[in-house]
Amino acid sequence: MQLRIRLFGEMKCPKAYRIRDFLQRNGMRFQWTEIAGNEDAQLHTGLDTLQDTRFPVLKIGDHTLYAPTLAQIVHTVGWATVPAEPRYDLAIYGAGPAGLSAAVYAASEGLRTVLIERFAIGGQAGSTSKIENYLGFPEGISGAELASRARDQALRLGAEILLAAECVGGRIDDGNFLGVPDSGETVLSRALLCATGVEYTRLNLEHEERLLGRGFYYGAGSSEASLCTGQVFVVGGGNSAGQAALHLASRASQVTMLVRGPSLKSTLSQYVDRIGLSYNIEVKVNCVLTGIEGGASLEKILYRTLDTDQEIEVDTGWVFVCVGGEPQTKWTDAEQLARDAAGYILTGIDLLQKKAAPLPWPLERAPYPMEASIPGVFVAGDIRANSIKRCATAVGEGAAAVASVHRYLSSIH
Ligand SMILES: Cc1cc2nc3c(=O)[nH]c(=O)nc-3n(C[C@H](O)[C@H](O)[C@H](O)COP(=O)(O)OP(=O)(O)OC[C@H]3O[C@@H](n4cnc5c(N)ncnc54)[C@H](O)[C@@H]3O)c2cc1C
């Protein structure tokens, strides 16, 4: 039976937004009550004023939590934040599609498996309202639902999942891998899978949090793209922006690219001609997005032309920001992991390409598919160099990485 969960707070309170986002993305049904003044505060929570620093208030069953941390919420609903076992066969960091898939396959194939996630299950995919291109869901499926199904499956098969546990460090300890979540506990494992993905570089515009997913997006999720009508804006001048513009142009009547620099990036060469030939793509160079506005959803944007220093206002319901992502490798011992120029982790035969790989592969045997430059460390999903940034490929890589983990574990017996 699901616990009754109620959240009380101010609509524009960032803490309340984070808790709402966390509950929603973890598939936890809850009732949100906006507290508009002191009377509401007293009526619903017993606190005298809305200014009380104990807001937002979260009621979970019989428990009342004041301005709770995510770890407190996870603990109260009965989920784990600290490891139960002294040592695992496989520790997986990041519970996006790649990490969840690896957890399902590893646990079902008899490996003692733990999955460690800093925020909510589902990763980037969990933030999208509908994934339209995932095999087997002809009507599409929300990222949060796909993720919570995968979580239930992984738990049923015996994987352990630690939520609200950000890994802040990792090292090798006597042949084992030691991960350090921010709780201060340590996670010991014989093999490690890094599936910590990518996070889009944020513009931090006013109203961004409110309009995110309501016409304002990071990346060009295929699901949103297929729903676009009218004029659409794409912010960025690199590969992902070019791909997005071409993709969106097949649906929208007009796509306008806002490019900060004087031209499209040279790395975009493969798309420049196609963009030039598209009758409904316009490229505006030397332009910077400066504002977004709207009520329930995005209604207009403001951008500045750097040449003439003019601020221009345009009505639109769709903006896709594709200014590149940052691979989430800070927690790893990045010095020891060979990465490409953009920071994505190199694996498998890529490690043997002398020109591309900055660190020598240390063993006589060749690296297994998806094995990083530290033997026993595997990488799957968006964070892996040369991976295809899609849900289905992340899921496939998670499963394939587990096959390599088996080979590695039998090689060290
Ligand atoms: C808005 C949007 C819509 C999309 N729509 C589609 C679509 O329709 N179809 C499609 O195929 N693809 C879509 N994509 C792309 C797809 O979601 C990604 O390719 C996929 O999620 C990558 O999975 P991943 O597991 O590699 O990484 P991620 O999904 O990035 O997951 C990585 C996880 O690791 C966690 N993490 C990071 N650092 C740490 C740490 N130090 N400790 C613990 N945990 C950590 C993160 O919190 C995150 O949960 C979309 C992406 C976005 C952003």
Short mmCIF file of C-alpha atoms and ligand atoms in Angstrom, two decimals:
data_model
loop_
_atom_site.label_atom_id
_atom_site.label_comp_id
_atom_site.label_asym_id
_atom_site.label_seq_id
_atom_site.Cartn_x
_atom_site.Cartn_y
_atom_site.Cartn_z
CA MET A 1 0.00 0.00 0.00
CA GLN A 2 1.34 3.43 -0.90
CA LEU A 3 1.83 5.92 1.96
CA ARG A 4 -0.24 9.09 1.87
CA ILE A 5 2.15 11.94 1.08
CA ARG A 6 1.23 15.62 1.40
CA LEU A 7 3.46 18.61 0.74
CA PHE A 8 2.72 22.16 1.96
CA GLY A 9 4.63 25.26 0.91
CA GLU A 10 4.87 28.34 -1.25
CA MET A 11 4.54 27.78 -5.00
CA LYS A 12 7.75 29.62 -5.87
CA CYS A 13 9.86 28.16 -3.06
CA PRO A 14 12.85 26.36 -4.69
CA LYS A 15 12.99 23.77 -1.87
CA ALA A 16 9.34 22.90 -2.46
CA TYR A 17 10.00 22.64 -6.21
CA ARG A 18 12.94 20.28 -5.60
CA ILE A 19 10.84 18.03 -3.36
CA ARG A 20 7.96 18.00 -5.87
CA ASP A 21 10.38 17.14 -8.65
CA PHE A 22 12.00 14.43 -6.54
CA LEU A 23 8.67 12.82 -5.56
CA GLN A 24 7.29 12.98 -9.08
CA ARG A 25 10.44 11.56 -10.70
CA ASN A 26 10.56 8.73 -8.19
CA GLY A 27 6.97 7.79 -9.02
CA MET A 28 5.66 8.75 -5.55
CA ARG A 29 2.09 10.06 -5.66
CA PHE A 30 1.61 13.11 -3.46
CA GLN A 31 -0.82 15.92 -2.79
CA TRP A 32 0.55 19.45 -3.12
CA THR A 33 -1.08 22.28 -1.16
CA GLU A 34 0.01 25.81 -1.83
CA ILE A 35 0.29 27.90 1.32
CA ALA A 36 -0.65 31.45 0.39
CA GLY A 37 -0.62 33.20 3.78
CA ASN A 38 -0.37 32.84 7.56
CA GLU A 39 -3.94 31.61 7.91
CA ASP A 40 -3.24 28.75 5.49
CA ALA A 41 0.00 28.01 7.33
CA GLN A 42 -1.80 27.66 10.67
CA LEU A 43 -4.69 25.70 9.22
CA HIS A 44 -2.63 23.09 7.35
CA THR A 45 0.61 22.83 9.30
CA GLY A 46 0.20 24.43 12.73
CA LEU A 47 3.11 26.80 11.96
CA ASP A 48 2.28 30.43 12.76
CA THR A 49 3.70 32.19 9.74
CA LEU A 50 4.61 31.48 6.16
CA GLN A 51 8.05 32.95 6.90
CA ASP A 52 8.83 30.04 9.24
CA THR A 53 12.06 28.43 8.03
CA ARG A 54 10.52 25.01 8.68
CA PHE A 55 8.59 25.31 5.38
CA PRO A 56 8.07 23.33 3.18
CA VAL A 57 6.31 20.79 5.36
CA LEU A 58 6.04 17.19 4.18
CA LYS A 59 3.63 14.73 5.76
CA ILE A 60 4.34 11.08 5.02
CA GLY A 61 1.79 8.82 6.71
CA ASP A 62 2.02 9.75 10.43
CA HIS A 63 5.39 11.50 10.08
CA THR A 64 5.78 15.25 9.66
CA LEU A 65 9.08 16.47 8.18
CA TYR A 66 10.06 20.15 8.23
CA ALA A 67 12.17 21.44 5.30
CA PRO A 68 13.44 17.89 4.85
CA THR A 69 16.56 16.80 3.01
CA LEU A 70 16.12 14.21 0.24
CA ALA A 71 17.88 11.62 2.40
CA GLN A 72 15.32 12.20 5.19
CA ILE A 73 12.47 11.68 2.72
CA VAL A 74 14.00 8.48 1.35
CA HIS A 75 14.58 7.19 4.89
CA THR A 76 11.00 7.97 5.95
CA VAL A 77 9.41 6.17 3.01
CA GLY A 78 11.56 3.16 3.82
CA TRP A 79 14.01 3.24 0.95
CA ALA A 80 17.74 2.80 1.42
CA THR A 81 20.41 5.51 1.42
CA VAL A 82 23.26 3.43 2.86
CA PRO A 83 24.60 0.04 1.71
CA ALA A 84 23.44 -3.14 3.45
CA GLU A 85 26.29 -5.41 2.33
CA PRO A 86 30.01 -5.16 3.19
CA ARG A 87 30.97 -5.93 -0.44
CA TYR A 88 29.18 -6.26 -3.78
CA ASP A 89 30.16 -7.94 -7.02
CA LEU A 90 29.10 -4.85 -8.92
CA ALA A 91 28.44 -1.26 -7.83
CA ILE A 92 26.64 0.86 -10.43
CA TYR A 93 26.79 4.64 -10.15
CA GLY A 94 23.88 6.54 -11.75
CA ALA A 95 20.29 5.27 -12.07
CA GLY A 96 19.45 6.57 -15.54
CA PRO A 97 18.41 4.06 -18.24
CA ALA A 98 21.95 2.64 -18.47
CA GLY A 99 22.36 2.09 -14.72
CA LEU A 100 18.84 0.70 -14.24
CA SER A 101 19.28 -1.73 -17.11
CA ALA A 102 22.64 -2.90 -15.77
CA ALA A 103 21.07 -3.41 -12.33
CA VAL A 104 18.29 -5.57 -13.81
CA TYR A 105 20.68 -7.74 -15.83
CA ALA A 106 23.38 -8.03 -13.15
CA ALA A 107 20.93 -8.96 -10.40
CA SER A 108 19.06 -11.41 -12.62
CA GLU A 109 22.36 -13.08 -13.50
CA GLY A 110 23.28 -13.64 -9.87
CA LEU A 111 25.67 -10.76 -9.17
CA ARG A 112 25.38 -9.02 -5.79
CA THR A 113 24.48 -5.61 -7.15
CA VAL A 114 24.03 -2.13 -5.73
CA LEU A 115 22.83 0.93 -7.68
CA ILE A 116 23.71 4.36 -6.29
CA GLU A 117 21.84 7.49 -7.43
CA ARG A 118 22.31 11.08 -6.32
CA PHE A 119 18.77 12.26 -7.06
CA ALA A 120 15.96 10.31 -8.66
CA ILE A 121 15.75 7.17 -10.74
CA GLY A 122 15.47 7.64 -14.50
CA GLY A 123 18.18 10.26 -15.06
CA GLN A 124 17.59 12.54 -18.04
CA ALA A 125 14.95 10.17 -19.36
CA GLY A 126 13.04 10.54 -16.10
CA SER A 127 12.64 14.25 -16.80
CA THR A 128 10.83 13.79 -20.09
CA SER A 129 7.05 13.69 -20.14
CA LYS A 130 6.86 11.17 -22.95
CA ILE A 131 9.40 8.92 -24.63
CA GLU A 132 7.87 8.16 -28.01
CA ASN A 133 10.61 5.99 -29.53
CA TYR A 134 11.11 3.32 -26.88
CA LEU A 135 10.46 -0.14 -28.25
CA GLY A 136 7.21 -1.74 -27.15
CA PHE A 137 5.31 1.39 -26.14
CA PRO A 138 3.40 2.44 -29.26
CA GLU A 139 1.58 5.23 -27.39
CA GLY A 140 4.83 6.41 -25.76
CA ILE A 141 5.62 6.22 -22.05
CA SER A 142 6.54 8.89 -19.53
CA GLY A 143 10.17 8.76 -18.42
CA ALA A 144 9.12 8.60 -14.76
CA GLU A 145 6.88 5.58 -15.42
CA LEU A 146 9.54 3.74 -17.43
CA ALA A 147 12.02 4.40 -14.63
CA SER A 148 9.76 3.28 -11.81
CA ARG A 149 8.95 0.05 -13.69
CA ALA A 150 12.68 -0.57 -14.11
CA ARG A 151 13.29 0.16 -10.42
CA ASP A 152 10.59 -2.34 -9.36
CA GLN A 153 12.08 -4.92 -11.73
CA ALA A 154 15.62 -4.40 -10.41
CA LEU A 155 14.45 -4.63 -6.78
CA ARG A 156 12.39 -7.75 -7.48
CA LEU A 157 15.44 -9.41 -9.03
CA GLY A 158 17.52 -8.63 -5.94
CA ALA A 159 19.43 -5.41 -6.69
CA GLU A 160 19.83 -2.90 -3.88
CA ILE A 161 19.12 0.76 -4.74
CA LEU A 162 20.46 3.71 -2.75
CA LEU A 163 18.72 7.01 -3.53
CA ALA A 164 19.68 10.58 -2.63
CA ALA A 165 23.25 9.28 -2.38
CA GLU A 166 25.66 11.34 -4.45
CA CYS A 167 28.97 9.66 -5.02
CA VAL A 168 31.67 12.20 -4.29
CA GLY A 169 34.78 10.07 -4.69
CA GLY A 170 36.15 6.72 -5.71
CA ARG A 171 39.40 4.82 -5.32
CA ILE A 172 40.93 1.38 -5.60
CA ASP A 173 41.41 -0.40 -2.31
CA ASP A 174 43.29 -3.71 -2.25
CA GLY A 175 41.93 -4.81 -5.65
CA ASN A 176 38.37 -3.68 -4.82
CA PHE A 177 36.64 -0.48 -5.85
CA LEU A 178 35.59 1.87 -3.14
CA GLY A 179 32.89 4.48 -3.84
CA VAL A 180 32.18 7.26 -1.37
CA PRO A 181 28.61 8.57 -1.28
CA ASP A 182 28.01 11.94 0.41
CA SER A 183 26.48 10.16 3.44
CA GLY A 184 30.07 9.29 4.38
CA GLU A 185 29.41 5.53 4.07
CA THR A 186 31.59 3.57 1.65
CA VAL A 187 30.56 1.07 -1.00
CA LEU A 188 33.00 -1.74 -1.72
CA SER A 189 32.72 -3.74 -4.93
CA ARG A 190 34.73 -6.14 -7.10
CA ALA A 191 33.74 -4.31 -10.29
CA LEU A 192 32.35 -0.85 -10.93
CA LEU A 193 30.03 0.55 -13.58
CA CYS A 194 30.01 4.27 -14.21
CA ALA A 195 26.65 5.35 -15.69
CA THR A 196 26.51 8.91 -14.37
CA GLY A 197 25.47 10.38 -17.70
CA VAL A 198 25.42 13.94 -18.89
CA GLU A 199 23.84 17.06 -17.57
CA TYR A 200 22.99 19.87 -19.98
CA THR A 201 24.78 23.12 -19.28
CA ARG A 202 22.20 25.39 -17.67
CA LEU A 203 21.58 28.97 -18.80
CA ASN A 204 20.04 29.89 -15.42
CA LEU A 205 17.50 32.32 -16.87
CA GLU A 206 14.75 33.83 -14.75
CA HIS A 207 11.59 31.62 -14.81
CA GLU A 208 13.68 28.70 -16.07
CA GLU A 209 12.68 26.22 -13.35
CA ARG A 210 9.00 27.04 -13.77
CA LEU A 211 8.96 26.82 -17.56
CA LEU A 212 11.28 23.83 -17.83
CA GLY A 213 9.34 21.11 -19.61
CA ARG A 214 6.53 23.60 -20.36
CA GLY A 215 7.82 24.76 -23.73
CA PHE A 216 11.39 25.32 -22.50
CA TYR A 217 13.68 22.29 -22.80
CA TYR A 218 17.29 21.27 -22.44
CA GLY A 219 18.21 19.07 -25.39
CA ALA A 220 15.80 18.20 -28.14
CA GLY A 221 13.88 15.24 -26.75
CA SER A 222 12.24 13.40 -29.59
CA SER A 223 8.92 13.27 -27.81
CA GLU A 224 8.63 17.04 -27.51
CA ALA A 225 9.97 17.50 -31.02
CA SER A 226 7.17 15.45 -32.53
CA LEU A 227 4.56 17.71 -30.94
CA CYS A 228 6.00 21.02 -32.13
CA THR A 229 3.95 23.33 -34.27
CA GLY A 230 4.48 26.94 -35.35
CA GLN A 231 7.77 28.72 -34.73
CA VAL A 232 10.43 26.86 -32.76
CA PHE A 233 13.73 28.22 -31.44
CA VAL A 234 16.92 26.20 -31.02
CA VAL A 235 19.69 27.76 -28.93
CA GLY A 236 23.24 26.69 -29.82
CA GLY A 237 25.53 26.33 -32.81
CA GLY A 238 27.12 22.92 -32.33
CA ASN A 239 26.28 19.39 -33.37
CA SER A 240 23.38 18.77 -31.02
CA ALA A 241 21.76 22.08 -32.02
CA GLY A 242 22.20 21.30 -35.73
CA GLN A 243 20.74 17.83 -35.33
CA ALA A 244 17.86 19.25 -33.31
CA ALA A 245 17.10 21.96 -35.87
CA LEU A 246 16.95 19.45 -38.73
CA HIS A 247 14.81 17.09 -36.69
CA LEU A 248 12.41 19.82 -35.60
CA ALA A 249 12.16 21.28 -39.10
CA SER A 250 10.37 18.15 -40.27
CA ARG A 251 7.45 19.06 -37.95
CA ALA A 252 7.52 22.77 -37.15
CA SER A 253 6.63 25.41 -39.72
CA GLN A 254 9.71 27.49 -38.86
CA VAL A 255 12.89 26.75 -36.91
CA THR A 256 15.18 29.59 -35.86
CA MET A 257 18.66 28.82 -34.54
CA LEU A 258 20.10 31.38 -32.12
CA VAL A 259 23.89 31.10 -32.31
CA ARG A 260 26.12 33.08 -29.93
CA GLY A 261 29.16 33.08 -32.28
CA PRO A 262 29.59 34.62 -35.73
CA SER A 263 28.83 31.33 -37.52
CA LEU A 264 27.78 27.76 -36.99
CA LYS A 265 30.60 25.78 -35.36
CA SER A 266 33.13 24.12 -37.66
CA THR A 267 32.30 20.79 -35.96
CA LEU A 268 28.86 21.17 -37.50
CA SER A 269 30.23 20.88 -41.04
CA GLN A 270 28.26 17.71 -41.75
CA TYR A 271 24.99 19.58 -41.12
CA VAL A 272 25.77 23.06 -42.52
CA ASP A 273 24.74 22.24 -46.09
CA ARG A 274 21.56 20.48 -45.04
CA ILE A 275 20.64 23.40 -42.78
CA GLY A 276 21.35 25.85 -45.62
CA LEU A 277 19.10 23.86 -47.96
CA SER A 278 16.19 23.67 -45.50
CA TYR A 279 13.55 26.19 -46.51
CA ASN A 280 12.23 26.49 -42.94
CA ILE A 281 15.47 26.83 -40.92
CA GLU A 282 16.83 30.29 -40.27
CA VAL A 283 20.21 30.82 -38.57
CA LYS A 284 20.65 34.00 -36.52
CA VAL A 285 24.31 34.45 -35.54
CA ASN A 286 25.69 36.68 -32.78
CA CYS A 287 22.50 36.25 -30.79
CA VAL A 288 22.08 35.33 -27.13
CA LEU A 289 18.90 34.17 -25.41
CA THR A 290 18.34 36.59 -22.51
CA GLY A 291 14.86 35.85 -21.21
CA ILE A 292 11.84 33.55 -21.24
CA GLU A 293 8.34 34.47 -20.13
CA GLY A 294 5.00 32.79 -19.75
CA GLY A 295 2.25 31.77 -17.38
CA ALA A 296 1.33 28.09 -17.35
CA SER A 297 3.69 27.54 -20.29
CA LEU A 298 6.26 29.39 -22.37
CA GLU A 299 4.73 32.32 -24.28
CA LYS A 300 7.63 34.50 -25.39
CA ILE A 301 11.40 34.82 -25.45
CA LEU A 302 13.85 37.69 -25.50
CA TYR A 303 17.19 37.61 -27.26
CA ARG A 304 19.98 40.14 -27.69
CA THR A 305 21.81 40.78 -30.95
CA LEU A 306 25.47 41.24 -30.07
CA ASP A 307 26.22 43.31 -33.22
CA THR A 308 23.61 45.96 -32.63
CA ASP A 309 22.96 45.41 -28.90
CA GLN A 310 19.21 45.26 -29.45
CA GLU A 311 16.84 43.21 -27.33
CA ILE A 312 14.19 41.49 -29.43
CA GLU A 313 10.96 39.97 -28.12
CA VAL A 314 9.25 37.10 -30.01
CA ASP A 315 6.10 35.10 -29.22
CA THR A 316 6.81 31.37 -29.22
CA GLY A 317 5.82 28.29 -27.25
CA TRP A 318 8.93 26.21 -27.97
CA VAL A 319 12.60 26.65 -27.14
CA PHE A 320 15.19 23.87 -27.15
CA VAL A 321 18.53 24.70 -25.57
CA CYS A 322 21.31 22.56 -27.03
CA VAL A 323 24.42 24.22 -25.71
CA GLY A 324 26.18 20.99 -24.96
CA GLY A 325 26.33 18.81 -21.91
CA GLU A 326 28.84 18.07 -19.26
CA PRO A 327 29.75 14.45 -18.65
CA GLN A 328 29.34 13.83 -14.92
CA THR A 329 32.82 12.56 -14.11
CA LYS A 330 33.77 14.83 -11.20
CA TRP A 331 33.33 12.04 -8.67
CA THR A 332 35.69 9.68 -10.48
CA ASP A 333 39.43 9.64 -10.32
CA ALA A 334 39.45 11.47 -13.63
CA GLU A 335 43.26 11.50 -13.84
CA GLN A 336 43.28 7.71 -14.11
CA LEU A 337 40.42 7.45 -16.63
CA ALA A 338 41.25 8.06 -20.27
CA ARG A 339 38.78 10.57 -21.67
CA ASP A 340 38.26 12.28 -25.02
CA ALA A 341 38.71 16.02 -25.56
CA ALA A 342 35.15 16.72 -24.40
CA GLY A 343 35.60 14.70 -21.19
CA TYR A 344 33.64 11.56 -22.18
CA ILE A 345 35.18 8.32 -20.92
CA LEU A 346 36.97 6.15 -23.50
CA THR A 347 36.34 2.40 -23.42
CA GLY A 348 37.10 -0.87 -25.20
CA ILE A 349 39.02 -0.72 -28.45
CA ASP A 350 39.00 3.11 -28.35
CA LEU A 351 41.65 2.74 -25.64
CA LEU A 352 43.98 1.05 -28.10
CA GLN A 353 43.88 3.82 -30.70
CA LYS A 354 47.20 5.42 -29.86
CA LYS A 355 46.29 8.86 -31.17
CA ALA A 356 42.95 9.11 -29.40
CA ALA A 357 43.75 7.46 -26.07
CA PRO A 358 45.74 9.65 -23.71
CA LEU A 359 46.58 6.83 -21.27
CA PRO A 360 48.17 3.47 -22.07
CA TRP A 361 46.08 0.32 -21.49
CA PRO A 362 47.94 -1.46 -18.64
CA LEU A 363 47.25 -5.17 -19.32
CA GLU A 364 48.34 -7.72 -21.92
CA ARG A 365 44.77 -8.71 -22.70
CA ALA A 366 42.68 -6.25 -24.72
CA PRO A 367 40.07 -4.24 -22.81
CA TYR A 368 36.61 -5.82 -22.75
CA PRO A 369 33.83 -3.92 -24.49
CA MET A 370 32.92 -0.90 -22.36
CA GLU A 371 35.86 -1.35 -20.03
CA ALA A 372 37.65 1.90 -19.14
CA SER A 373 41.40 2.44 -18.81
CA ILE A 374 41.24 1.08 -15.25
CA PRO A 375 40.61 -2.69 -15.59
CA GLY A 376 37.38 -3.62 -13.78
CA VAL A 377 35.81 -0.19 -14.30
CA PHE A 378 33.07 -0.23 -16.95
CA VAL A 379 31.16 2.63 -18.54
CA ALA A 380 27.70 2.70 -20.14
CA GLY A 381 25.32 5.27 -21.59
CA ASP A 382 25.70 8.95 -22.39
CA ILE A 383 28.91 9.38 -20.38
CA ARG A 384 30.77 6.92 -22.62
CA ALA A 385 32.78 8.44 -25.48
CA ASN A 386 31.15 7.79 -28.87
CA SER A 387 27.90 6.51 -27.40
CA ILE A 388 24.59 7.31 -29.10
CA LYS A 389 22.67 9.56 -26.76
CA ARG A 390 19.34 7.73 -26.61
CA CYS A 391 17.32 5.79 -24.04
CA ALA A 392 17.36 2.53 -25.93
CA THR A 393 21.10 2.62 -26.55
CA ALA A 394 21.78 3.46 -22.89
CA VAL A 395 19.63 0.48 -21.88
CA GLY A 396 21.47 -1.75 -24.38
CA GLU A 397 24.87 -0.58 -23.15
CA GLY A 398 23.89 -1.23 -19.52
CA ALA A 399 23.05 -4.82 -20.41
CA ALA A 400 26.15 -5.28 -22.58
CA ALA A 401 28.43 -3.87 -19.87
CA VAL A 402 27.20 -6.58 -17.50
CA ALA A 403 28.39 -9.24 -19.98
CA SER A 404 31.87 -7.67 -19.81
CA VAL A 405 31.67 -7.52 -16.00
CA HIS A 406 31.15 -11.32 -15.95
CA ARG A 407 34.23 -11.81 -18.13
CA TYR A 408 36.27 -9.54 -15.88
CA LEU A 409 35.13 -11.24 -12.66
CA SER A 410 35.97 -14.70 -13.99
CA SER A 411 39.39 -13.43 -15.14
CA ILE A 412 40.39 -12.30 -11.62
CA HIS A 413 39.49 -15.53 -9.80
C1 LIG B 1 14.47 16.30 -21.95
C2 LIG B 1 15.04 15.07 -22.57
C3 LIG B 1 14.25 14.29 -23.37
C4 LIG B 1 14.76 13.13 -23.95
N1 LIG B 1 13.93 12.39 -24.75
C5 LIG B 1 14.40 11.26 -25.31
C6 LIG B 1 13.54 10.44 -26.11
O1 LIG B 1 12.38 10.75 -26.31
N2 LIG B 1 14.08 9.32 -26.64
C7 LIG B 1 15.37 8.95 -26.43
O2 LIG B 1 15.78 7.89 -26.93
N3 LIG B 1 16.20 9.70 -25.69
C8 LIG B 1 15.75 10.84 -25.11
N4 LIG B 1 16.59 11.63 -24.36
C9 LIG B 1 17.97 11.18 -24.15
C10 LIG B 1 18.02 10.09 -23.05
O3 LIG B 1 17.24 10.49 -21.95
C11 LIG B 1 19.45 9.86 -22.61
O4 LIG B 1 20.19 9.44 -23.72
C12 LIG B 1 19.53 8.78 -21.52
O5 LIG B 1 18.81 9.19 -20.36
C13 LIG B 1 20.97 8.50 -21.12
O6 LIG B 1 20.94 7.56 -20.09
P1 LIG B 1 22.17 7.37 -19.08
O7 LIG B 1 21.73 6.33 -18.12
O8 LIG B 1 23.41 7.17 -19.83
O9 LIG B 1 22.39 8.76 -18.33
P2 LIG B 1 21.41 9.75 -17.57
O10 LIG B 1 20.02 9.60 -18.00
O11 LIG B 1 22.07 11.08 -17.69
O12 LIG B 1 21.48 9.26 -16.05
C14 LIG B 1 22.63 9.44 -15.27
C15 LIG B 1 22.23 9.38 -13.80
O13 LIG B 1 23.42 9.45 -13.00
C16 LIG B 1 23.16 10.24 -11.86
N5 LIG B 1 24.43 10.77 -11.35
C17 LIG B 1 25.26 11.68 -11.92
N6 LIG B 1 26.33 11.89 -11.12
C18 LIG B 1 26.18 11.10 -10.03
C19 LIG B 1 26.97 10.87 -8.85
N7 LIG B 1 28.12 11.50 -8.63
N8 LIG B 1 26.50 9.96 -7.92
C20 LIG B 1 25.33 9.29 -8.12
N9 LIG B 1 24.55 9.48 -9.23
C21 LIG B 1 24.97 10.36 -10.17
C22 LIG B 1 22.25 11.34 -12.40
O14 LIG B 1 21.51 11.96 -11.34
C23 LIG B 1 21.35 10.54 -13.35
O15 LIG B 1 20.20 10.04 -12.69
C24 LIG B 1 16.11 12.77 -23.73
C25 LIG B 1 16.91 13.56 -22.92
C26 LIG B 1 16.41 14.70 -22.32
C27 LIG B 1 17.27 15.54 -21.43
#
